[in-house]
Amino acid sequence: YPILLKRSVGMLSARDCNDSKQMEYLLKPLTIHKAGPTKLSLIPIDNDFFVGKAYIWISHLKDTPAVPFPRQRKFQSVVQGQFKVPVPFSSLYTGQIFQGPFEQLPNKWVMRAALGLIKKLQPGLQLNLEGDSPFLVSPMASTSQAIVVSEPGTEPDITTLKIEENMTLMGSLFDSMTSKQRQAYFSKPQNLSQYTFQPKYVYTFDFYQHLLNFSTFHIDLGFIKYDFGKTLGARPLQVMAVVWNPVENNGIPPETPQYLYNFEVWHRRLIPASESTAFTSGLDESVVGNSHKHSSLKKKSKFPWLRGSPVKSSGGV
């Protein structure tokens, strides 16, 4: 497979980080697609902020299941669960936070076109791509294509990946509000500041997009396809939500972000030759149960996808 998907250390609970065996288990590569009625593998989430589950669908992989989506859709994730502590809407963002500065950014006209399109889709976008900690994030409440707020036990079935907007438990304002109206409403900071994600409810968040192909790391802008790998280098893309408010924190990401969830997507072709054997092993079923053979490689590795993670295959991504 061209990609490897795994949890990041940053989404684990303090309890799990203090248990080496549990931590090793949770950092194994993940399976996202499978055979069977649901076609997708449930990924449990349980940390200091959130308990729930996620499904992730990525197009153009050899085991990508057929789904009744528009043909141009390239990615979808559905996350469902309960917050363990109240989190203000203004402090929950989704997108990308990168480690270290970019060595190569796209041409300015490509940047303008790409960011212009992204801002239309995500009007609450906050970004800084030229600093020491580049980021591109937008509020969870204005980015999700659909949000459902439910009493425990009444939450929707997410295995179908068909989620219908329903936030009526938050007040009469949302009784007839469409998803597009909600996205526009929560793109304004003054509206975000009025609401909080509460532990008493179950929240379902639906995300999908047609611009980024995770199987190649190419961005399709319609008039041009840009290889984002040139900018990314040996770093992962993220499927994440972070407890952080870039508006109130001077646009500087914390050194150790507190993630609601953070699934790292690594691409084979961006791993340097010195690391390629280990990456291949991470996707090769022949090394299941033999991760100790790569212990010296893990110790020497400069790349975080190996640190703290067993080099095993889940047989999935």
mmCIF file of C-alpha atoms in Angstrom:
data_model
loop_
_atom_site.group_PDB
_atom_site.id
_atom_site.type_symbol
_atom_site.label_atom_id
_atom_site.label_comp_id
_atom_site.label_asym_id
_atom_site.label_seq_id
_atom_site.Cartn_x
_atom_site.Cartn_y
_atom_site.Cartn_z
ATOM 1 C CA TYR A 1 0.000 0.000 0.000
ATOM 2 C CA PRO A 2 1.230 3.558 -0.657
ATOM 3 C CA ILE A 3 0.145 4.919 2.732
ATOM 4 C CA LEU A 4 0.340 4.031 6.405
ATOM 5 C CA LEU A 5 -2.197 5.353 8.892
ATOM 6 C CA LYS A 6 -1.649 5.350 12.661
ATOM 7 C CA ARG A 7 -2.643 7.162 15.826
ATOM 8 C CA SER A 8 -0.311 9.907 16.999
ATOM 9 C CA VAL A 9 1.108 9.878 20.512
ATOM 10 C CA GLY A 10 -0.631 13.231 21.034
ATOM 11 C CA MET A 11 -4.113 11.651 20.971
ATOM 12 C CA LEU A 12 -3.381 9.093 23.681
ATOM 13 C CA SER A 13 -4.483 9.527 27.282
ATOM 14 C CA ALA A 14 -2.022 10.189 30.084
ATOM 15 C CA ARG A 15 -2.895 6.724 31.421
ATOM 16 C CA ASP A 16 -1.995 5.027 28.131
ATOM 17 C CA CYS A 17 1.254 6.963 27.816
ATOM 18 C CA ASN A 18 2.304 5.577 31.198
ATOM 19 C CA ASP A 19 1.609 1.993 30.100
ATOM 20 C CA SER A 20 4.288 0.937 27.604
ATOM 21 C CA LYS A 21 2.457 -2.181 26.388
ATOM 22 C CA GLN A 22 -0.838 -0.344 25.873
ATOM 23 C CA MET A 23 0.956 2.524 24.164
ATOM 24 C CA GLU A 24 2.730 0.120 21.816
ATOM 25 C CA TYR A 25 -0.569 -1.539 20.952
ATOM 26 C CA LEU A 26 -2.344 1.767 20.267
ATOM 27 C CA LEU A 27 0.448 3.019 17.988
ATOM 28 C CA LYS A 28 0.262 0.065 15.618
ATOM 29 C CA PRO A 29 -0.653 0.829 11.992
ATOM 30 C CA LEU A 30 -4.418 0.884 11.561
ATOM 31 C CA THR A 31 -6.748 -0.929 9.205
ATOM 32 C CA ILE A 32 -9.431 1.350 7.779
ATOM 33 C CA HIS A 33 -11.036 -0.735 5.016
ATOM 34 C CA LYS A 34 -12.220 -4.325 5.332
ATOM 35 C CA ALA A 35 -14.489 -6.912 3.775
ATOM 36 C CA GLY A 36 -17.980 -7.380 5.140
ATOM 37 C CA PRO A 37 -21.239 -5.440 5.415
ATOM 38 C CA THR A 38 -19.778 -2.279 6.973
ATOM 39 C CA LYS A 39 -16.709 -2.247 4.639
ATOM 40 C CA LEU A 40 -14.867 -0.068 7.162
ATOM 41 C CA SER A 41 -12.952 -0.790 10.357
ATOM 42 C CA LEU A 42 -14.082 0.927 13.539
ATOM 43 C CA ILE A 43 -11.268 2.845 15.231
ATOM 44 C CA PRO A 44 -11.790 3.368 18.991
ATOM 45 C CA ILE A 45 -10.882 6.716 20.574
ATOM 46 C CA ASP A 46 -10.404 7.122 24.328
ATOM 47 C CA ASN A 47 -8.280 9.872 25.842
ATOM 48 C CA ASP A 48 -8.455 12.662 28.404
ATOM 49 C CA PHE A 49 -10.905 14.732 26.308
ATOM 50 C CA PHE A 50 -13.074 12.340 24.342
ATOM 51 C CA VAL A 51 -14.332 8.769 24.125
ATOM 52 C CA GLY A 52 -15.852 7.416 20.951
ATOM 53 C CA LYS A 53 -15.070 5.930 17.569
ATOM 54 C CA ALA A 54 -14.168 6.845 14.023
ATOM 55 C CA TYR A 55 -14.507 5.487 10.524
ATOM 56 C CA ILE A 56 -12.165 6.650 7.742
ATOM 57 C CA TRP A 57 -12.647 6.112 4.004
ATOM 58 C CA ILE A 58 -9.867 6.900 1.490
ATOM 59 C CA SER A 59 -10.291 6.614 -2.274
ATOM 60 C CA HIS A 60 -7.919 5.087 -4.834
ATOM 61 C CA LEU A 61 -6.482 2.350 -2.620
ATOM 62 C CA LYS A 62 -6.587 -1.256 -3.767
ATOM 63 C CA ASP A 63 -9.024 -2.167 -0.981
ATOM 64 C CA THR A 64 -11.180 0.993 -1.140
ATOM 65 C CA PRO A 65 -14.781 -0.208 -0.801
ATOM 66 C CA ALA A 66 -17.413 0.958 -3.247
ATOM 67 C CA VAL A 67 -19.695 3.509 -1.622
ATOM 68 C CA PRO A 68 -22.637 5.567 -2.935
ATOM 69 C CA PHE A 69 -20.733 8.867 -2.978
ATOM 70 C CA PRO A 70 -20.137 11.359 -5.778
ATOM 71 C CA ARG A 71 -17.256 10.064 -7.900
ATOM 72 C CA GLN A 72 -15.058 13.077 -7.130
ATOM 73 C CA ARG A 73 -15.058 12.423 -3.360
ATOM 74 C CA LYS A 74 -11.581 11.395 -2.205
ATOM 75 C CA PHE A 75 -11.880 11.187 1.564
ATOM 76 C CA GLN A 76 -14.421 10.902 4.362
ATOM 77 C CA SER A 77 -14.159 10.542 8.120
ATOM 78 C CA VAL A 78 -16.963 10.226 10.643
ATOM 79 C CA VAL A 79 -16.219 10.662 14.348
ATOM 80 C CA GLN A 80 -18.769 9.992 17.062
ATOM 81 C CA GLY A 81 -18.547 10.112 20.842
ATOM 82 C CA GLN A 82 -18.783 12.089 24.062
ATOM 83 C CA PHE A 83 -16.562 14.785 25.497
ATOM 84 C CA LYS A 84 -15.166 14.019 28.948
ATOM 85 C CA VAL A 85 -14.837 17.705 29.800
ATOM 86 C CA PRO A 86 -16.628 20.789 28.424
ATOM 87 C CA VAL A 87 -14.776 22.270 25.432
ATOM 88 C CA PRO A 88 -15.754 25.683 23.993
ATOM 89 C CA PHE A 89 -16.633 25.720 20.307
ATOM 90 C CA SER A 90 -13.997 28.447 19.967
ATOM 91 C CA SER A 91 -11.281 26.061 21.212
ATOM 92 C CA LEU A 92 -11.814 23.059 18.936
ATOM 93 C CA TYR A 93 -10.175 23.209 15.506
ATOM 94 C CA THR A 94 -9.475 20.732 12.729
ATOM 95 C CA GLY A 95 -6.926 20.778 9.914
ATOM 96 C CA GLN A 96 -3.141 20.473 9.883
ATOM 97 C CA ILE A 97 -0.391 21.432 12.358
ATOM 98 C CA PHE A 98 3.091 20.702 11.012
ATOM 99 C CA GLN A 99 6.356 20.137 12.847
ATOM 100 C CA GLY A 100 9.111 22.437 11.597
ATOM 101 C CA PRO A 101 9.125 25.003 8.763
ATOM 102 C CA PHE A 102 8.455 24.124 5.140
ATOM 103 C CA GLU A 103 11.500 24.073 2.886
ATOM 104 C CA GLN A 104 9.483 24.610 -0.282
ATOM 105 C CA LEU A 105 6.102 26.287 -0.689
ATOM 106 C CA PRO A 106 4.080 26.264 -3.924
ATOM 107 C CA ASN A 107 4.338 29.150 -6.377
ATOM 108 C CA LYS A 108 2.486 32.242 -5.175
ATOM 109 C CA TRP A 109 -0.234 31.954 -7.807
ATOM 110 C CA VAL A 110 -0.868 28.321 -6.842
ATOM 111 C CA MET A 111 -0.987 29.371 -3.175
ATOM 112 C CA ARG A 112 -3.485 32.148 -3.906
ATOM 113 C CA ALA A 113 -5.723 29.846 -5.909
ATOM 114 C CA ALA A 114 -5.575 26.994 -3.403
ATOM 115 C CA LEU A 115 -6.151 29.167 -0.347
ATOM 116 C CA GLY A 116 -8.924 31.073 -2.081
ATOM 117 C CA LEU A 117 -10.739 27.812 -2.787
ATOM 118 C CA ILE A 118 -10.147 26.454 0.724
ATOM 119 C CA LYS A 119 -11.419 29.680 2.309
ATOM 120 C CA LYS A 120 -14.624 29.397 0.317
ATOM 121 C CA LEU A 121 -15.101 25.890 1.684
ATOM 122 C CA GLN A 122 -13.879 26.810 5.189
ATOM 123 C CA PRO A 123 -14.636 30.504 5.858
ATOM 124 C CA GLY A 124 -13.268 30.324 9.420
ATOM 125 C CA LEU A 125 -9.810 29.298 8.203
ATOM 126 C CA GLN A 126 -6.770 30.320 10.268
ATOM 127 C CA LEU A 127 -3.310 29.720 8.815
ATOM 128 C CA ASN A 128 0.388 30.470 8.881
ATOM 129 C CA LEU A 129 2.427 28.477 6.379
ATOM 130 C CA GLU A 130 5.693 30.389 6.678
ATOM 131 C CA GLY A 131 6.519 30.160 10.397
ATOM 132 C CA ASP A 132 8.497 27.604 12.365
ATOM 133 C CA SER A 133 5.250 25.750 13.161
ATOM 134 C CA PRO A 134 3.091 25.985 10.024
ATOM 135 C CA PHE A 135 -0.613 25.340 10.444
ATOM 136 C CA LEU A 136 -3.861 25.460 8.532
ATOM 137 C CA VAL A 137 -6.918 24.981 10.750
ATOM 138 C CA SER A 138 -10.563 25.979 10.985
ATOM 139 C CA PRO A 139 -13.222 25.605 13.685
ATOM 140 C CA MET A 140 -14.697 22.142 14.013
ATOM 141 C CA ALA A 141 -18.178 23.662 14.182
ATOM 142 C CA SER A 142 -17.808 25.503 10.862
ATOM 143 C CA THR A 143 -15.882 22.810 8.974
ATOM 144 C CA SER A 144 -17.897 19.618 9.508
ATOM 145 C CA GLN A 145 -20.221 18.867 6.615
ATOM 146 C CA ALA A 146 -22.725 17.545 9.137
ATOM 147 C CA ILE A 147 -23.009 17.632 12.939
ATOM 148 C CA VAL A 148 -25.512 15.638 14.979
ATOM 149 C CA VAL A 149 -26.096 16.307 18.686
ATOM 150 C CA SER A 150 -27.864 13.390 20.402
ATOM 151 C CA GLU A 151 -28.967 12.118 23.759
ATOM 152 C CA PRO A 152 -26.920 9.004 24.632
ATOM 153 C CA GLY A 153 -28.547 5.971 23.054
ATOM 154 C CA THR A 154 -30.222 7.945 20.258
ATOM 155 C CA GLU A 155 -27.132 8.742 18.181
ATOM 156 C CA PRO A 156 -27.192 7.831 14.461
ATOM 157 C CA ASP A 157 -25.628 4.720 12.975
ATOM 158 C CA ILE A 158 -22.393 5.935 11.393
ATOM 159 C CA THR A 159 -21.454 2.727 9.547
ATOM 160 C CA THR A 160 -23.355 3.889 6.460
ATOM 161 C CA LEU A 161 -21.384 7.177 6.321
ATOM 162 C CA LYS A 162 -24.693 8.935 5.628
ATOM 163 C CA ILE A 163 -25.079 11.596 8.317
ATOM 164 C CA GLU A 164 -27.983 14.040 8.427
ATOM 165 C CA GLU A 165 -27.515 17.402 10.192
ATOM 166 C CA ASN A 166 -29.378 17.706 13.517
ATOM 167 C CA MET A 167 -28.363 20.182 16.238
ATOM 168 C CA THR A 168 -31.822 20.909 17.615
ATOM 169 C CA LEU A 169 -30.779 19.946 21.169
ATOM 170 C CA MET A 170 -28.674 23.112 21.207
ATOM 171 C CA GLY A 171 -31.691 25.396 20.966
ATOM 172 C CA SER A 172 -34.462 26.663 18.716
ATOM 173 C CA LEU A 173 -31.987 28.611 16.572
ATOM 174 C CA PHE A 174 -30.892 25.278 15.093
ATOM 175 C CA ASP A 175 -34.343 23.813 14.484
ATOM 176 C CA SER A 176 -34.354 24.677 10.784
ATOM 177 C CA MET A 177 -30.688 25.562 10.270
ATOM 178 C CA THR A 178 -29.069 23.719 7.357
ATOM 179 C CA SER A 179 -25.473 22.510 7.457
ATOM 180 C CA LYS A 180 -24.369 25.328 5.153
ATOM 181 C CA GLN A 181 -26.101 27.899 7.337
ATOM 182 C CA ARG A 182 -24.455 26.408 10.425
ATOM 183 C CA GLN A 183 -21.031 26.532 8.745
ATOM 184 C CA ALA A 184 -21.524 30.204 7.929
ATOM 185 C CA TYR A 185 -22.855 30.964 11.412
ATOM 186 C CA PHE A 186 -19.901 29.396 13.211
ATOM 187 C CA SER A 187 -17.331 30.952 10.900
ATOM 188 C CA LYS A 188 -17.817 34.095 13.016
ATOM 189 C CA PRO A 189 -15.798 34.126 16.282
ATOM 190 C CA GLN A 190 -18.546 35.919 18.215
ATOM 191 C CA ASN A 191 -20.909 33.002 17.529
ATOM 192 C CA LEU A 192 -18.367 30.325 18.391
ATOM 193 C CA SER A 193 -17.787 31.903 21.786
ATOM 194 C CA GLN A 194 -21.433 31.377 22.806
ATOM 195 C CA TYR A 195 -21.434 27.569 22.721
ATOM 196 C CA THR A 196 -19.671 24.668 24.409
ATOM 197 C CA PHE A 197 -19.418 20.950 23.604
ATOM 198 C CA GLN A 198 -21.014 19.283 26.640
ATOM 199 C CA PRO A 199 -20.236 15.819 28.094
ATOM 200 C CA LYS A 200 -23.942 14.990 28.455
ATOM 201 C CA TYR A 201 -24.444 14.683 24.685
ATOM 202 C CA VAL A 202 -23.133 12.395 21.960
ATOM 203 C CA TYR A 203 -21.678 14.329 19.023
ATOM 204 C CA THR A 204 -21.292 13.038 15.480
ATOM 205 C CA PHE A 205 -18.985 14.896 13.078
ATOM 206 C CA ASP A 206 -18.939 14.165 9.350
ATOM 207 C CA PHE A 207 -16.088 15.380 7.106
ATOM 208 C CA TYR A 208 -15.482 14.776 3.405
ATOM 209 C CA GLN A 209 -13.573 16.490 0.629
ATOM 210 C CA HIS A 210 -12.643 16.170 -3.034
ATOM 211 C CA LEU A 211 -9.420 18.238 -3.257
ATOM 212 C CA LEU A 212 -6.723 16.108 -1.621
ATOM 213 C CA ASN A 213 -6.002 12.580 -2.805
ATOM 214 C CA PHE A 214 -4.491 10.801 0.205
ATOM 215 C CA SER A 215 -3.295 7.913 -1.956
ATOM 216 C CA THR A 216 -0.932 10.239 -3.858
ATOM 217 C CA PHE A 217 -0.792 13.408 -1.694
ATOM 218 C CA HIS A 218 -1.801 15.397 -4.796
ATOM 219 C CA ILE A 219 -4.180 18.361 -4.514
ATOM 220 C CA ASP A 220 -6.597 18.761 -7.425
ATOM 221 C CA LEU A 221 -7.543 22.431 -7.873
ATOM 222 C CA GLY A 222 -9.462 21.774 -11.079
ATOM 223 C CA PHE A 223 -7.103 23.731 -13.318
ATOM 224 C CA ILE A 224 -3.938 22.148 -11.877
ATOM 225 C CA LYS A 225 -2.832 19.186 -9.774
ATOM 226 C CA TYR A 226 -0.175 20.069 -7.218
ATOM 227 C CA ASP A 227 2.089 17.514 -5.560
ATOM 228 C CA PHE A 228 1.816 18.508 -1.898
ATOM 229 C CA GLY A 229 4.579 16.046 -1.118
ATOM 230 C CA LYS A 230 7.075 18.620 -2.416
ATOM 231 C CA THR A 231 6.036 20.903 0.427
ATOM 232 C CA LEU A 232 5.342 18.267 3.041
ATOM 233 C CA GLY A 233 8.593 16.298 2.919
ATOM 234 C CA ALA A 234 8.947 13.394 5.367
ATOM 235 C CA ARG A 235 5.926 14.408 7.416
ATOM 236 C CA PRO A 236 2.410 13.019 7.716
ATOM 237 C CA LEU A 237 -0.904 14.565 6.878
ATOM 238 C CA GLN A 238 -3.369 14.617 9.749
ATOM 239 C CA VAL A 239 -6.963 13.616 10.281
ATOM 240 C CA MET A 240 -7.424 15.473 13.542
ATOM 241 C CA ALA A 241 -9.221 17.767 15.941
ATOM 242 C CA VAL A 242 -7.153 19.830 18.377
ATOM 243 C CA VAL A 243 -8.115 21.661 21.567
ATOM 244 C CA TRP A 244 -6.548 25.000 20.704
ATOM 245 C CA ASN A 245 -7.707 28.491 19.750
ATOM 246 C CA PRO A 246 -5.284 30.105 17.272
ATOM 247 C CA VAL A 247 -7.144 33.418 17.510
ATOM 248 C CA GLU A 248 -6.455 33.772 21.245
ATOM 249 C CA ASN A 249 -2.961 32.250 21.244
ATOM 250 C CA ASN A 250 -1.160 34.579 18.802
ATOM 251 C CA GLY A 251 -1.260 31.952 16.105
ATOM 252 C CA ILE A 252 1.487 29.888 17.755
ATOM 253 C CA PRO A 253 0.666 26.179 18.083
ATOM 254 C CA PRO A 254 1.500 24.615 21.460
ATOM 255 C CA GLU A 255 4.642 22.490 21.627
ATOM 256 C CA THR A 256 2.527 19.496 22.623
ATOM 257 C CA PRO A 257 -0.948 19.976 21.100
ATOM 258 C CA GLN A 258 -3.854 18.416 22.959
ATOM 259 C CA TYR A 259 -5.723 16.370 20.388
ATOM 260 C CA LEU A 260 -9.277 15.126 20.556
ATOM 261 C CA TYR A 261 -7.992 12.680 17.940
ATOM 262 C CA ASN A 262 -5.086 12.720 15.514
ATOM 263 C CA PHE A 263 -4.583 10.040 12.878
ATOM 264 C CA GLU A 264 -1.329 10.423 10.949
ATOM 265 C CA VAL A 265 -1.285 9.510 7.248
ATOM 266 C CA TRP A 266 2.225 8.757 5.959
ATOM 267 C CA HIS A 267 3.080 8.234 2.283
ATOM 268 C CA ARG A 268 5.658 5.701 1.159
ATOM 269 C CA ARG A 269 7.262 7.902 -1.500
ATOM 270 C CA LEU A 270 8.050 10.723 0.961
ATOM 271 C CA ILE A 271 10.098 8.542 3.297
ATOM 272 C CA PRO A 272 13.844 8.915 2.578
ATOM 273 C CA ALA A 273 15.685 5.908 1.166
ATOM 274 C CA SER A 274 17.383 5.313 4.515
ATOM 275 C CA GLU A 275 13.946 4.716 6.068
ATOM 276 C CA SER A 276 12.193 2.981 3.175
ATOM 277 C CA THR A 277 12.900 -0.557 4.381
ATOM 278 C CA ALA A 278 11.280 0.132 7.728
ATOM 279 C CA PHE A 279 8.280 1.760 6.073
ATOM 280 C CA THR A 280 7.844 -1.213 3.748
ATOM 281 C CA SER A 281 8.066 -3.541 6.721
ATOM 282 C CA GLY A 282 5.348 -1.555 8.413
ATOM 283 C CA LEU A 283 3.038 -2.486 5.547
ATOM 284 C CA ASP A 284 4.286 -6.021 4.955
ATOM 285 C CA GLU A 285 2.338 -8.860 6.565
ATOM 286 C CA SER A 286 5.486 -11.011 6.621
ATOM 287 C CA VAL A 287 6.866 -9.091 9.589
ATOM 288 C CA VAL A 288 3.817 -9.414 11.830
ATOM 289 C CA GLY A 289 5.070 -10.594 15.194
ATOM 290 C CA ASN A 290 8.689 -9.800 14.264
ATOM 291 C CA SER A 291 8.907 -6.109 15.156
ATOM 292 C CA HIS A 292 11.866 -6.830 17.445
ATOM 293 C CA LYS A 293 13.995 -7.318 14.328
ATOM 294 C CA HIS A 294 13.691 -3.592 13.641
ATOM 295 C CA SER A 295 14.488 -2.358 17.145
ATOM 296 C CA SER A 296 17.875 -0.961 16.131
ATOM 297 C CA LEU A 297 16.309 0.869 13.208
ATOM 298 C CA LYS A 298 13.726 2.436 15.485
ATOM 299 C CA LYS A 299 16.390 3.704 17.838
ATOM 300 C CA LYS A 300 18.392 5.301 15.028
ATOM 301 C CA SER A 301 15.445 6.759 13.158
ATOM 302 C CA LYS A 302 15.109 10.510 12.847
ATOM 303 C CA PHE A 303 11.503 10.282 11.751
ATOM 304 C CA PRO A 304 8.633 10.290 14.251
ATOM 305 C CA TRP A 305 6.532 7.702 12.437
ATOM 306 C CA LEU A 306 8.916 5.064 13.792
ATOM 307 C CA ARG A 307 9.463 6.440 17.275
ATOM 308 C CA GLY A 308 7.369 4.594 19.830
ATOM 309 C CA SER A 309 5.617 2.596 17.156
ATOM 310 C CA PRO A 310 6.046 -1.116 16.429
ATOM 311 C CA VAL A 311 6.884 -1.856 12.809
ATOM 312 C CA LYS A 312 4.007 -4.192 12.131
ATOM 313 C CA SER A 313 1.320 -4.534 9.541
ATOM 314 C CA SER A 314 -2.341 -4.504 10.341
ATOM 315 C CA GLY A 315 -2.995 -5.841 6.871
ATOM 316 C CA GLY A 316 -5.130 -2.808 6.174
ATOM 317 C CA VAL A 317 -4.241 0.618 4.890
#
